[in-house]
Amino acid sequence: MKINEHLKKIQTYKPGKPIAELKRELKLEEIVKLASNENPLGPSPLAMQAMRDAIPTLNRYPEGDCPLLKQALAAKLEVGENQLIIGNGSNEILIFLAQACLGHGDEAVMAVPGFPVYKIATQMMAAVPVEVPLKNGVHDLEAMGCRITDKTRLLFLCNPNNPTGTSISDDALRGLLATARDKNVLVVIDEAYYEYVCDKAYPDSLALLKTNENLVVTRSFSKIYGLAGLRVGYAIGPPSIVEALEKVRQPFNVNSLAQCAALAALTDDEHLEKSIQLNREGIEYLAAELIALGYQPLPSQANFIYFPLNAAQAFCRDLLSQGLILRPIGDTAARITIGLPEENERLVKTLKTKKERG
Ligand SMILES: *Cc1c(COP(=O)(O)O)cnc(C)c1O
């Protein structure tokens, strides 16, 4: 068998350990998963009801281009329906972007540490990831702009950034957008955590879309909307780019339950507000406790906290054996998703005991 040579470079994505798997391994009942930035409140009740109602028609194919969801998003975001594409998670849209824009030897610029999918999608197309280190935990936009060459086609930004939770400001972004435009580079801003952001300096990317033909913004129903298991995300961009992305989309990429659940979740302001509130309180609590324990968490605009940590792999393995799933970032940091208050408290208690033991 001959497999495409360039695929050998790809490091397969490692998801956070599923709760069910750890339960089987440890024979523990009480597992706390704070590893994958999921909403601890669960899906919106409206989304759950919409899915129950849709079950009897599951013998039918879904509507391929998600007309109702597109209509609702277009109205909510005040964009044209021809500026929207819906994906099987925003992850799928990141792959569409790579398929539409990258070929053998082309380059895509991205930050490191960052969301691994940008690199995987780039390498999938036999293109070259150009990784630019963060500066003090934040995207180094100046350095990223300097790494644009004649071969660069895409530049990925994650705002707020996963895994650090830090965000870039409107001022800083505008400069990079201009540089990218001069060099015909498409800038992708991944806003998977958009709804959690409080920072006043956070860019209004939809306003920037009005004046930048080289910008695409991706968002997700997996995070604040609590629908990670269904796989729905979307992108907003210029109609010409959306049209190109539609060419690589399989006919029924978003299933019927996902479509109706996302549509219902969009109307559930109560669930959204509760999720924002719970997250803010959780961040404040965990950040204060981590600082009291001697750690230095970065300020987070998302639903997780990142802090530098020596021997992070061994640290997280030890917590895993106690039923707590965190995410090590390499061997030098950890990321904690904000959980329910009792989950956050259990984590803090475990960290305190661990520290006392040395
Ligand atoms: C979680 C996450 C996503 C969301 O992916 P989906 O495919 O929509 O579930 C996208 N980008 C980043 C940076 C994320 O952390």
PDB file of N, CA and C in Angstrom, residues 89-94 97 114-118 139 155-162 166-168 173 187-194 197 202 205 215-220 223 233-235:
ATOM      1  N   GLY A  89     -18.729  20.778  13.463  1.00  0.00           N
ATOM      2  CA  GLY A  89     -17.775  21.423  14.353  1.00  0.00           C
ATOM      3  C   GLY A  89     -17.016  22.474  13.564  1.00  0.00           C
ATOM      4  N   SER A  90     -16.490  23.485  14.268  1.00  0.00           N
ATOM      5  CA  SER A  90     -15.685  24.469  13.528  1.00  0.00           C
ATOM      6  C   SER A  90     -14.383  23.823  13.069  1.00  0.00           C
ATOM      7  N   ASN A  91     -14.017  22.732  13.719  1.00  0.00           N
ATOM      8  CA  ASN A  91     -12.868  21.935  13.286  1.00  0.00           C
ATOM      9  C   ASN A  91     -12.957  21.595  11.795  1.00  0.00           C
ATOM     10  N   GLU A  92     -14.143  21.189  11.362  1.00  0.00           N
ATOM     11  CA  GLU A  92     -14.293  20.827   9.952  1.00  0.00           C
ATOM     12  C   GLU A  92     -14.059  22.038   9.050  1.00  0.00           C
ATOM     13  N   ILE A  93     -14.472  23.200   9.507  1.00  0.00           N
ATOM     14  CA  ILE A  93     -14.291  24.400   8.683  1.00  0.00           C
ATOM     15  C   ILE A  93     -12.812  24.765   8.574  1.00  0.00           C
ATOM     16  N   LEU A  94     -12.063  24.516   9.650  1.00  0.00           N
ATOM     17  CA  LEU A  94     -10.615  24.762   9.576  1.00  0.00           C
ATOM     18  C   LEU A  94      -9.996  23.864   8.506  1.00  0.00           C
ATOM     19  N   LEU A  97     -10.845  25.213   5.065  1.00  0.00           N
ATOM     20  CA  LEU A  97      -9.975  26.356   4.734  1.00  0.00           C
ATOM     21  C   LEU A  97      -8.635  25.871   4.199  1.00  0.00           C
ATOM     22  N   GLY A 114      -0.591  26.422  20.533  1.00  0.00           N
ATOM     23  CA  GLY A 114      -1.874  26.818  19.968  1.00  0.00           C
ATOM     24  C   GLY A 114      -2.766  25.616  19.807  1.00  0.00           C
ATOM     25  N   PHE A 115      -3.875  25.811  19.126  1.00  0.00           N
ATOM     26  CA  PHE A 115      -4.827  24.725  18.885  1.00  0.00           C
ATOM     27  C   PHE A 115      -4.221  23.803  17.817  1.00  0.00           C
ATOM     28  N   PRO A 116      -4.029  22.515  18.134  1.00  0.00           N
ATOM     29  CA  PRO A 116      -3.275  21.627  17.244  1.00  0.00           C
ATOM     30  C   PRO A 116      -3.882  21.451  15.842  1.00  0.00           C
ATOM     31  N   VAL A 117      -5.160  21.736  15.707  1.00  0.00           N
ATOM     32  CA  VAL A 117      -5.834  21.462  14.427  1.00  0.00           C
ATOM     33  C   VAL A 117      -5.287  22.321  13.268  1.00  0.00           C
ATOM     34  N   TYR A 118      -4.798  23.528  13.560  1.00  0.00           N
ATOM     35  CA  TYR A 118      -4.260  24.367  12.466  1.00  0.00           C
ATOM     36  C   TYR A 118      -3.075  23.660  11.809  1.00  0.00           C
ATOM     37  N   HIS A 139      -0.326  36.099  21.507  1.00  0.00           N
ATOM     38  CA  HIS A 139       0.130  36.059  20.119  1.00  0.00           C
ATOM     39  C   HIS A 139       1.114  37.201  19.863  1.00  0.00           C
ATOM     40  N   LEU A 155      -3.096  32.520   7.608  1.00  0.00           N
ATOM     41  CA  LEU A 155      -2.535  32.878   8.909  1.00  0.00           C
ATOM     42  C   LEU A 155      -3.630  32.630   9.946  1.00  0.00           C
ATOM     43  N   PHE A 156      -3.365  31.726  10.858  1.00  0.00           N
ATOM     44  CA  PHE A 156      -4.365  31.366  11.873  1.00  0.00           C
ATOM     45  C   PHE A 156      -4.146  32.177  13.150  1.00  0.00           C
ATOM     46  N   LEU A 157      -5.234  32.767  13.646  1.00  0.00           N
ATOM     47  CA  LEU A 157      -5.200  33.411  14.957  1.00  0.00           C
ATOM     48  C   LEU A 157      -6.280  32.753  15.803  1.00  0.00           C
ATOM     49  N   CYS A 158      -6.007  32.602  17.082  1.00  0.00           N
ATOM     50  CA  CYS A 158      -6.994  32.008  17.978  1.00  0.00           C
ATOM     51  C   CYS A 158      -7.245  33.060  19.052  1.00  0.00           C
ATOM     52  N   ASN A 159      -8.484  33.553  19.127  1.00  0.00           N
ATOM     53  CA  ASN A 159      -8.763  34.687  19.995  1.00  0.00           C
ATOM     54  C   ASN A 159     -10.108  34.540  20.703  1.00  0.00           C
ATOM     55  N   PRO A 160     -10.111  34.289  22.038  1.00  0.00           N
ATOM     56  CA  PRO A 160      -8.964  34.059  22.914  1.00  0.00           C
ATOM     57  C   PRO A 160      -8.217  32.779  22.520  1.00  0.00           C
ATOM     58  N   ASN A 161      -6.940  32.765  22.883  1.00  0.00           N
ATOM     59  CA  ASN A 161      -6.097  31.650  22.478  1.00  0.00           C
ATOM     60  C   ASN A 161      -6.313  30.419  23.355  1.00  0.00           C
ATOM     61  N   ASN A 162      -6.425  29.281  22.695  1.00  0.00           N
ATOM     62  CA  ASN A 162      -6.357  28.000  23.380  1.00  0.00           C
ATOM     63  C   ASN A 162      -4.930  27.489  23.165  1.00  0.00           C
ATOM     64  N   THR A 166      -5.525  33.893  26.677  1.00  0.00           N
ATOM     65  CA  THR A 166      -5.214  35.313  26.458  1.00  0.00           C
ATOM     66  C   THR A 166      -5.858  35.795  25.159  1.00  0.00           C
ATOM     67  N   SER A 167      -6.080  37.111  25.067  1.00  0.00           N
ATOM     68  CA  SER A 167      -6.695  37.620  23.836  1.00  0.00           C
ATOM     69  C   SER A 167      -5.857  38.738  23.241  1.00  0.00           C
ATOM     70  N   ILE A 168      -6.070  38.989  21.938  1.00  0.00           N
ATOM     71  CA  ILE A 168      -5.353  40.069  21.273  1.00  0.00           C
ATOM     72  C   ILE A 168      -6.301  41.254  21.111  1.00  0.00           C
ATOM     73  N   LEU A 173      -4.496  43.814  16.098  1.00  0.00           N
ATOM     74  CA  LEU A 173      -5.001  43.003  14.991  1.00  0.00           C
ATOM     75  C   LEU A 173      -5.035  43.786  13.679  1.00  0.00           C
ATOM     76  N   VAL A 187      -6.541  35.655   6.572  1.00  0.00           N
ATOM     77  CA  VAL A 187      -6.423  35.555   8.029  1.00  0.00           C
ATOM     78  C   VAL A 187      -7.663  34.853   8.577  1.00  0.00           C
ATOM     79  N   VAL A 188      -7.442  33.806   9.363  1.00  0.00           N
ATOM     80  CA  VAL A 188      -8.539  33.067   9.988  1.00  0.00           C
ATOM     81  C   VAL A 188      -8.509  33.381  11.471  1.00  0.00           C
ATOM     82  N   ILE A 189      -9.590  33.959  11.997  1.00  0.00           N
ATOM     83  CA  ILE A 189      -9.655  34.182  13.447  1.00  0.00           C
ATOM     84  C   ILE A 189     -10.613  33.161  14.038  1.00  0.00           C
ATOM     85  N   ASP A 190     -10.076  32.289  14.867  1.00  0.00           N
ATOM     86  CA  ASP A 190     -10.856  31.244  15.514  1.00  0.00           C
ATOM     87  C   ASP A 190     -11.401  31.824  16.824  1.00  0.00           C
ATOM     88  N   GLU A 191     -12.720  32.029  16.851  1.00  0.00           N
ATOM     89  CA  GLU A 191     -13.354  32.615  18.036  1.00  0.00           C
ATOM     90  C   GLU A 191     -14.243  31.595  18.754  1.00  0.00           C
ATOM     91  N   ALA A 192     -13.707  30.411  18.978  1.00  0.00           N
ATOM     92  CA  ALA A 192     -14.483  29.343  19.633  1.00  0.00           C
ATOM     93  C   ALA A 192     -14.977  29.768  21.024  1.00  0.00           C
ATOM     94  N   TYR A 193     -14.254  30.703  21.662  1.00  0.00           N
ATOM     95  CA  TYR A 193     -14.612  31.129  23.032  1.00  0.00           C
ATOM     96  C   TYR A 193     -15.169  32.550  23.073  1.00  0.00           C
ATOM     97  N   TYR A 194     -15.576  33.040  21.923  1.00  0.00           N
ATOM     98  CA  TYR A 194     -16.057  34.407  21.751  1.00  0.00           C
ATOM     99  C   TYR A 194     -17.035  34.853  22.836  1.00  0.00           C
ATOM    100  N   VAL A 197     -15.811  36.197  26.344  1.00  0.00           N
ATOM    101  CA  VAL A 197     -14.866  37.317  26.469  1.00  0.00           C
ATOM    102  C   VAL A 197     -15.474  38.522  27.195  1.00  0.00           C
ATOM    103  N   TYR A 202     -11.205  43.746  23.077  1.00  0.00           N
ATOM    104  CA  TYR A 202     -11.368  42.599  22.156  1.00  0.00           C
ATOM    105  C   TYR A 202     -11.917  43.092  20.822  1.00  0.00           C
ATOM    106  N   SER A 205     -14.720  41.475  15.313  1.00  0.00           N
ATOM    107  CA  SER A 205     -14.264  40.857  14.062  1.00  0.00           C
ATOM    108  C   SER A 205     -15.304  40.997  12.949  1.00  0.00           C
ATOM    109  N   LEU A 215     -10.442  38.076   5.442  1.00  0.00           N
ATOM    110  CA  LEU A 215     -10.684  37.646   6.818  1.00  0.00           C
ATOM    111  C   LEU A 215     -11.820  36.629   6.880  1.00  0.00           C
ATOM    112  N   VAL A 216     -11.626  35.571   7.652  1.00  0.00           N
ATOM    113  CA  VAL A 216     -12.691  34.604   7.947  1.00  0.00           C
ATOM    114  C   VAL A 216     -12.704  34.398   9.461  1.00  0.00           C
ATOM    115  N   VAL A 217     -13.901  34.362  10.050  1.00  0.00           N
ATOM    116  CA  VAL A 217     -14.036  34.167  11.493  1.00  0.00           C
ATOM    117  C   VAL A 217     -14.767  32.846  11.734  1.00  0.00           C
ATOM    118  N   THR A 218     -14.227  31.997  12.605  1.00  0.00           N
ATOM    119  CA  THR A 218     -14.933  30.750  12.931  1.00  0.00           C
ATOM    120  C   THR A 218     -15.429  30.794  14.370  1.00  0.00           C
ATOM    121  N   ARG A 219     -16.601  30.218  14.579  1.00  0.00           N
ATOM    122  CA  ARG A 219     -17.183  30.109  15.927  1.00  0.00           C
ATOM    123  C   ARG A 219     -17.784  28.719  16.101  1.00  0.00           C
ATOM    124  N   SER A 220     -18.211  28.426  17.333  1.00  0.00           N
ATOM    125  CA  SER A 220     -18.576  27.040  17.628  1.00  0.00           C
ATOM    126  C   SER A 220     -19.804  26.941  18.534  1.00  0.00           C
ATOM    127  N   LYS A 223     -18.730  25.049  22.761  1.00  0.00           N
ATOM    128  CA  LYS A 223     -18.224  25.580  24.010  1.00  0.00           C
ATOM    129  C   LYS A 223     -19.377  26.148  24.830  1.00  0.00           C
ATOM    130  N   GLY A 233     -20.326  23.948  14.122  1.00  0.00           N
ATOM    131  CA  GLY A 233     -19.601  25.213  14.182  1.00  0.00           C
ATOM    132  C   GLY A 233     -19.902  25.965  12.909  1.00  0.00           C
ATOM    133  N   TYR A 234     -19.437  27.201  12.822  1.00  0.00           N
ATOM    134  CA  TYR A 234     -19.713  27.956  11.601  1.00  0.00           C
ATOM    135  C   TYR A 234     -18.604  28.950  11.330  1.00  0.00           C
ATOM    136  N   ALA A 235     -18.590  29.451  10.107  1.00  0.00           N
ATOM    137  CA  ALA A 235     -17.651  30.508   9.758  1.00  0.00           C
ATOM    138  C   ALA A 235     -18.402  31.631   9.091  1.00  0.00           C
TER     139      ALA A 235
END
